[in-house]
């Protein structure tokens, strides 16, 4: 990413930050921008999140190390990250009707991680997300070892976490990323 692209994208993030102050009430944009400029690789990951429809934004305050958590703030699971099975082994195990890829594989290529159950619940405190879609979530190894994976959505005014087989994929299921900057 060249300097002009970087500056333009930082302005997009700054505007989104200003448009959603309830997501990060105690955070100063200047501190976030300094972290972004100090970590250009992470800015590239955020751009990947943006380009796939994620609308990344800061969620909550800085952690003990001064890092900020960016999550996809798009109302629905990002359009450019849907119709994916859970991970690469699930993708390879499908004999027919194989999807384009996997959620975990795509997140890793982007340099991000899937939201955990806790991060997903935290994100949902700041708005109503996944009213029509659902999002794959980071899954504990003991569930994955049995062929399952977690996903979440919001229906009937509350947040749900469910399970599904890792090989499944749906047009309305994608994944949300988390990135610490």
PDB file of C-alpha atoms in Angstrom:
ATOM      1  CA  UNK A   1       0.000   0.000   0.000  1.00  0.00           C
ATOM      2  CA  UNK A   2       1.464   3.357  -0.978  1.00  0.00           C
ATOM      3  CA  UNK A   3       1.348   6.500   1.179  1.00  0.00           C
ATOM      4  CA  UNK A   4      -1.754   7.900  -0.537  1.00  0.00           C
ATOM      5  CA  UNK A   5      -3.693   4.633  -0.114  1.00  0.00           C
ATOM      6  CA  UNK A   6      -2.577   4.443   3.516  1.00  0.00           C
ATOM      7  CA  UNK A   7      -3.664   8.002   4.278  1.00  0.00           C
ATOM      8  CA  UNK A   8      -7.002   7.557   2.497  1.00  0.00           C
ATOM      9  CA  UNK A   9      -7.714   4.332   4.377  1.00  0.00           C
ATOM     10  CA  UNK A  10      -6.741   5.862   7.729  1.00  0.00           C
ATOM     11  CA  UNK A  11      -9.279   8.620   7.004  1.00  0.00           C
ATOM     12  CA  UNK A  12     -11.954   5.960   6.375  1.00  0.00           C
ATOM     13  CA  UNK A  13     -11.123   4.344   9.733  1.00  0.00           C
ATOM     14  CA  UNK A  14     -11.089   7.736  11.456  1.00  0.00           C
ATOM     15  CA  UNK A  15     -14.541   8.599  10.100  1.00  0.00           C
ATOM     16  CA  UNK A  16     -15.954   5.225  11.157  1.00  0.00           C
ATOM     17  CA  UNK A  17     -14.400   5.727  14.606  1.00  0.00           C
ATOM     18  CA  UNK A  18     -16.127   9.126  14.839  1.00  0.00           C
ATOM     19  CA  UNK A  19     -19.443   7.720  13.585  1.00  0.00           C
ATOM     20  CA  UNK A  20     -19.593   5.028  16.313  1.00  0.00           C
ATOM     21  CA  UNK A  21     -18.279   6.574  19.560  1.00  0.00           C
ATOM     22  CA  UNK A  22     -20.302   4.138  21.701  1.00  0.00           C
ATOM     23  CA  UNK A  23     -17.974   1.319  20.575  1.00  0.00           C
ATOM     24  CA  UNK A  24     -14.920   2.967  22.180  1.00  0.00           C
ATOM     25  CA  UNK A  25     -16.104   5.766  24.483  1.00  0.00           C
ATOM     26  CA  UNK A  26     -12.820   6.187  26.385  1.00  0.00           C
ATOM     27  CA  UNK A  27     -10.461   5.912  23.402  1.00  0.00           C
ATOM     28  CA  UNK A  28      -8.740   8.849  21.712  1.00  0.00           C
ATOM     29  CA  UNK A  29      -8.351   8.570  17.928  1.00  0.00           C
ATOM     30  CA  UNK A  30      -4.813  10.019  18.002  1.00  0.00           C
ATOM     31  CA  UNK A  31      -3.639   7.046  20.093  1.00  0.00           C
ATOM     32  CA  UNK A  32      -5.260   4.592  17.681  1.00  0.00           C
ATOM     33  CA  UNK A  33      -3.737   6.344  14.674  1.00  0.00           C
ATOM     34  CA  UNK A  34      -0.284   6.231  16.272  1.00  0.00           C
ATOM     35  CA  UNK A  35      -0.644   2.445  16.724  1.00  0.00           C
ATOM     36  CA  UNK A  36      -1.775   2.061  13.113  1.00  0.00           C
ATOM     37  CA  UNK A  37       1.182   4.040  11.798  1.00  0.00           C
ATOM     38  CA  UNK A  38       3.581   2.028  13.967  1.00  0.00           C
ATOM     39  CA  UNK A  39       2.219  -1.283  12.589  1.00  0.00           C
ATOM     40  CA  UNK A  40       1.869  -1.023   8.785  1.00  0.00           C
ATOM     41  CA  UNK A  41       1.389  -4.792   8.424  1.00  0.00           C
ATOM     42  CA  UNK A  42      -1.673  -4.614  10.634  1.00  0.00           C
ATOM     43  CA  UNK A  43      -2.999  -1.721   8.580  1.00  0.00           C
ATOM     44  CA  UNK A  44      -2.735  -3.977   5.520  1.00  0.00           C
ATOM     45  CA  UNK A  45      -4.801  -6.631   7.329  1.00  0.00           C
ATOM     46  CA  UNK A  46      -7.408  -4.011   8.218  1.00  0.00           C
ATOM     47  CA  UNK A  47      -7.550  -3.033   4.548  1.00  0.00           C
ATOM     48  CA  UNK A  48      -8.226  -6.694   3.667  1.00  0.00           C
ATOM     49  CA  UNK A  49     -11.004  -6.685   6.261  1.00  0.00           C
ATOM     50  CA  UNK A  50     -12.401  -3.506   4.679  1.00  0.00           C
ATOM     51  CA  UNK A  51     -12.136  -4.795   1.109  1.00  0.00           C
ATOM     52  CA  UNK A  52     -14.151  -7.917   1.964  1.00  0.00           C
ATOM     53  CA  UNK A  53     -16.970  -5.860   3.509  1.00  0.00           C
ATOM     54  CA  UNK A  54     -16.024  -5.988   7.186  1.00  0.00           C
ATOM     55  CA  UNK A  55     -16.031  -2.275   8.071  1.00  0.00           C
ATOM     56  CA  UNK A  56     -13.434  -2.713  10.868  1.00  0.00           C
ATOM     57  CA  UNK A  57     -13.630  -0.477  13.926  1.00  0.00           C
ATOM     58  CA  UNK A  58     -12.119  -0.270  17.408  1.00  0.00           C
ATOM     59  CA  UNK A  59     -14.121  -2.137  20.036  1.00  0.00           C
ATOM     60  CA  UNK A  60     -13.550  -1.158  23.663  1.00  0.00           C
ATOM     61  CA  UNK A  61     -10.461   0.311  25.322  1.00  0.00           C
ATOM     62  CA  UNK A  62      -6.767  -0.509  24.937  1.00  0.00           C
ATOM     63  CA  UNK A  63      -5.439  -3.641  26.601  1.00  0.00           C
ATOM     64  CA  UNK A  64      -2.603  -3.742  29.156  1.00  0.00           C
ATOM     65  CA  UNK A  65      -0.048  -3.459  26.327  1.00  0.00           C
ATOM     66  CA  UNK A  66      -1.724  -0.439  24.737  1.00  0.00           C
ATOM     67  CA  UNK A  67      -3.138  -2.454  21.835  1.00  0.00           C
ATOM     68  CA  UNK A  68      -6.604  -1.822  20.437  1.00  0.00           C
ATOM     69  CA  UNK A  69      -8.950  -4.557  19.254  1.00  0.00           C
ATOM     70  CA  UNK A  70     -10.437  -4.022  15.814  1.00  0.00           C
ATOM     71  CA  UNK A  71     -13.480  -6.103  14.859  1.00  0.00           C
ATOM     72  CA  UNK A  72     -15.672  -6.178  11.795  1.00  0.00           C
ATOM     73  CA  UNK A  73     -18.470  -3.716  12.465  1.00  0.00           C
ATOM     74  CA  UNK A  74     -20.583  -4.446   9.381  1.00  0.00           C
ATOM     75  CA  UNK A  75     -24.217  -4.999  10.324  1.00  0.00           C
ATOM     76  CA  UNK A  76     -24.253  -8.411   8.610  1.00  0.00           C
ATOM     77  CA  UNK A  77     -21.458 -10.942   8.243  1.00  0.00           C
ATOM     78  CA  UNK A  78     -19.085  -9.501   5.600  1.00  0.00           C
ATOM     79  CA  UNK A  79     -20.347 -10.138   2.070  1.00  0.00           C
ATOM     80  CA  UNK A  80     -16.901 -11.008   0.719  1.00  0.00           C
ATOM     81  CA  UNK A  81     -16.423 -13.751   3.316  1.00  0.00           C
ATOM     82  CA  UNK A  82     -19.532 -15.900   2.994  1.00  0.00           C
ATOM     83  CA  UNK A  83     -20.281 -19.394   1.656  1.00  0.00           C
ATOM     84  CA  UNK A  84     -17.169 -20.844   3.293  1.00  0.00           C
ATOM     85  CA  UNK A  85     -16.810 -24.014   5.333  1.00  0.00           C
ATOM     86  CA  UNK A  86     -15.011 -23.738   8.668  1.00  0.00           C
ATOM     87  CA  UNK A  87     -11.374 -24.740   7.975  1.00  0.00           C
ATOM     88  CA  UNK A  88      -9.024 -26.234   5.382  1.00  0.00           C
ATOM     89  CA  UNK A  89      -9.346 -29.878   6.548  1.00  0.00           C
ATOM     90  CA  UNK A  90     -13.137 -29.540   6.205  1.00  0.00           C
ATOM     91  CA  UNK A  91     -12.702 -28.038   2.743  1.00  0.00           C
ATOM     92  CA  UNK A  92     -10.441 -30.897   1.629  1.00  0.00           C
ATOM     93  CA  UNK A  93     -12.827 -33.499   3.072  1.00  0.00           C
ATOM     94  CA  UNK A  94     -15.743 -32.320   0.932  1.00  0.00           C
ATOM     95  CA  UNK A  95     -16.076 -34.595  -2.077  1.00  0.00           C
ATOM     96  CA  UNK A  96     -18.831 -32.662  -3.872  1.00  0.00           C
ATOM     97  CA  UNK A  97     -20.064 -29.085  -3.993  1.00  0.00           C
ATOM     98  CA  UNK A  98     -16.872 -27.766  -2.487  1.00  0.00           C
ATOM     99  CA  UNK A  99     -17.049 -24.091  -1.441  1.00  0.00           C
ATOM    100  CA  UNK A 100     -14.503 -21.529  -2.629  1.00  0.00           C
ATOM    101  CA  UNK A 101     -12.553 -21.746   0.611  1.00  0.00           C
ATOM    102  CA  UNK A 102     -12.668 -21.851   4.379  1.00  0.00           C
ATOM    103  CA  UNK A 103     -13.253 -19.204   7.018  1.00  0.00           C
ATOM    104  CA  UNK A 104     -10.161 -20.075   9.041  1.00  0.00           C
ATOM    105  CA  UNK A 105      -7.954 -20.276   5.952  1.00  0.00           C
ATOM    106  CA  UNK A 106      -9.125 -16.920   4.631  1.00  0.00           C
ATOM    107  CA  UNK A 107      -8.706 -15.237   8.029  1.00  0.00           C
ATOM    108  CA  UNK A 108      -5.161 -16.583   8.321  1.00  0.00           C
ATOM    109  CA  UNK A 109      -4.275 -15.391   4.815  1.00  0.00           C
ATOM    110  CA  UNK A 110      -5.608 -11.954   5.758  1.00  0.00           C
ATOM    111  CA  UNK A 111      -3.484 -11.948   8.939  1.00  0.00           C
ATOM    112  CA  UNK A 112      -6.487 -11.900  11.287  1.00  0.00           C
ATOM    113  CA  UNK A 113      -8.350 -14.311  13.547  1.00  0.00           C
ATOM    114  CA  UNK A 114     -11.966 -15.366  13.866  1.00  0.00           C
ATOM    115  CA  UNK A 115     -13.834 -13.731  16.725  1.00  0.00           C
ATOM    116  CA  UNK A 116     -14.051 -15.818  19.877  1.00  0.00           C
ATOM    117  CA  UNK A 117     -17.393 -16.400  21.591  1.00  0.00           C
ATOM    118  CA  UNK A 118     -16.462 -13.732  24.153  1.00  0.00           C
ATOM    119  CA  UNK A 119     -15.433 -11.206  21.486  1.00  0.00           C
ATOM    120  CA  UNK A 120     -18.638 -11.877  19.561  1.00  0.00           C
ATOM    121  CA  UNK A 121     -20.722 -11.276  22.687  1.00  0.00           C
ATOM    122  CA  UNK A 122     -18.754  -8.076  23.360  1.00  0.00           C
ATOM    123  CA  UNK A 123     -19.310  -6.840  19.800  1.00  0.00           C
ATOM    124  CA  UNK A 124     -23.040  -7.467  20.176  1.00  0.00           C
ATOM    125  CA  UNK A 125     -23.106  -5.106  23.190  1.00  0.00           C
ATOM    126  CA  UNK A 126     -22.385  -2.247  20.769  1.00  0.00           C
ATOM    127  CA  UNK A 127     -25.160  -2.892  18.273  1.00  0.00           C
ATOM    128  CA  UNK A 128     -27.332  -5.472  16.595  1.00  0.00           C
ATOM    129  CA  UNK A 129     -25.199  -7.602  14.297  1.00  0.00           C
ATOM    130  CA  UNK A 130     -26.031 -10.675  12.200  1.00  0.00           C
ATOM    131  CA  UNK A 131     -29.804 -10.215  12.175  1.00  0.00           C
ATOM    132  CA  UNK A 132     -30.027 -11.938   8.768  1.00  0.00           C
ATOM    133  CA  UNK A 133     -26.667 -13.709   8.621  1.00  0.00           C
ATOM    134  CA  UNK A 134     -24.474 -15.763  10.928  1.00  0.00           C
ATOM    135  CA  UNK A 135     -20.724 -15.799  11.556  1.00  0.00           C
ATOM    136  CA  UNK A 136     -18.308 -18.659  12.172  1.00  0.00           C
ATOM    137  CA  UNK A 137     -16.502 -18.271  15.518  1.00  0.00           C
ATOM    138  CA  UNK A 138     -13.171 -19.525  16.833  1.00  0.00           C
ATOM    139  CA  UNK A 139     -13.889 -23.031  18.076  1.00  0.00           C
ATOM    140  CA  UNK A 140     -12.375 -24.921  21.025  1.00  0.00           C
ATOM    141  CA  UNK A 141     -10.159 -27.833  19.876  1.00  0.00           C
ATOM    142  CA  UNK A 142     -12.300 -30.423  21.655  1.00  0.00           C
ATOM    143  CA  UNK A 143     -15.344 -29.397  19.587  1.00  0.00           C
ATOM    144  CA  UNK A 144     -13.360 -29.230  16.346  1.00  0.00           C
ATOM    145  CA  UNK A 145     -11.867 -32.688  17.038  1.00  0.00           C
ATOM    146  CA  UNK A 146     -15.407 -34.070  16.932  1.00  0.00           C
ATOM    147  CA  UNK A 147     -16.184 -32.462  13.586  1.00  0.00           C
ATOM    148  CA  UNK A 148     -18.009 -29.417  14.891  1.00  0.00           C
ATOM    149  CA  UNK A 149     -17.539 -25.674  14.868  1.00  0.00           C
ATOM    150  CA  UNK A 150     -19.278 -22.718  16.488  1.00  0.00           C
ATOM    151  CA  UNK A 151     -21.152 -19.859  14.883  1.00  0.00           C
ATOM    152  CA  UNK A 152     -23.236 -17.008  16.219  1.00  0.00           C
ATOM    153  CA  UNK A 153     -26.067 -14.726  15.240  1.00  0.00           C
ATOM    154  CA  UNK A 154     -28.720 -12.455  16.731  1.00  0.00           C
ATOM    155  CA  UNK A 155     -32.358 -13.447  16.516  1.00  0.00           C
ATOM    156  CA  UNK A 156     -35.451 -12.602  18.560  1.00  0.00           C
ATOM    157  CA  UNK A 157     -33.617  -9.814  20.362  1.00  0.00           C
ATOM    158  CA  UNK A 158     -30.804 -11.972  21.745  1.00  0.00           C
ATOM    159  CA  UNK A 159     -27.432 -13.410  20.762  1.00  0.00           C
ATOM    160  CA  UNK A 160     -27.107 -17.132  20.104  1.00  0.00           C
ATOM    161  CA  UNK A 161     -24.091 -19.401  19.758  1.00  0.00           C
ATOM    162  CA  UNK A 162     -24.696 -22.673  17.944  1.00  0.00           C
ATOM    163  CA  UNK A 163     -22.745 -25.564  16.480  1.00  0.00           C
ATOM    164  CA  UNK A 164     -22.614 -27.023  12.992  1.00  0.00           C
ATOM    165  CA  UNK A 165     -20.521 -29.541  11.103  1.00  0.00           C
ATOM    166  CA  UNK A 166     -17.263 -28.016   9.851  1.00  0.00           C
ATOM    167  CA  UNK A 167     -17.948 -28.998   6.241  1.00  0.00           C
ATOM    168  CA  UNK A 168     -21.198 -27.046   6.078  1.00  0.00           C
ATOM    169  CA  UNK A 169     -21.428 -23.711   4.312  1.00  0.00           C
ATOM    170  CA  UNK A 170     -24.260 -21.304   3.634  1.00  0.00           C
ATOM    171  CA  UNK A 171     -24.761 -18.172   1.554  1.00  0.00           C
ATOM    172  CA  UNK A 172     -25.768 -16.302   4.717  1.00  0.00           C
ATOM    173  CA  UNK A 173     -22.856 -17.485   6.887  1.00  0.00           C
ATOM    174  CA  UNK A 174     -19.505 -15.753   6.859  1.00  0.00           C
ATOM    175  CA  UNK A 175     -17.010 -14.806   9.513  1.00  0.00           C
ATOM    176  CA  UNK A 176     -15.936 -11.735  11.422  1.00  0.00           C
ATOM    177  CA  UNK A 177     -12.308 -10.910  12.112  1.00  0.00           C
ATOM    178  CA  UNK A 178     -10.519  -9.688  15.196  1.00  0.00           C
ATOM    179  CA  UNK A 179      -7.166  -7.935  15.014  1.00  0.00           C
ATOM    180  CA  UNK A 180      -5.133  -6.508  17.867  1.00  0.00           C
ATOM    181  CA  UNK A 181      -3.185  -3.378  16.834  1.00  0.00           C
TER     182      UNK A 181
END
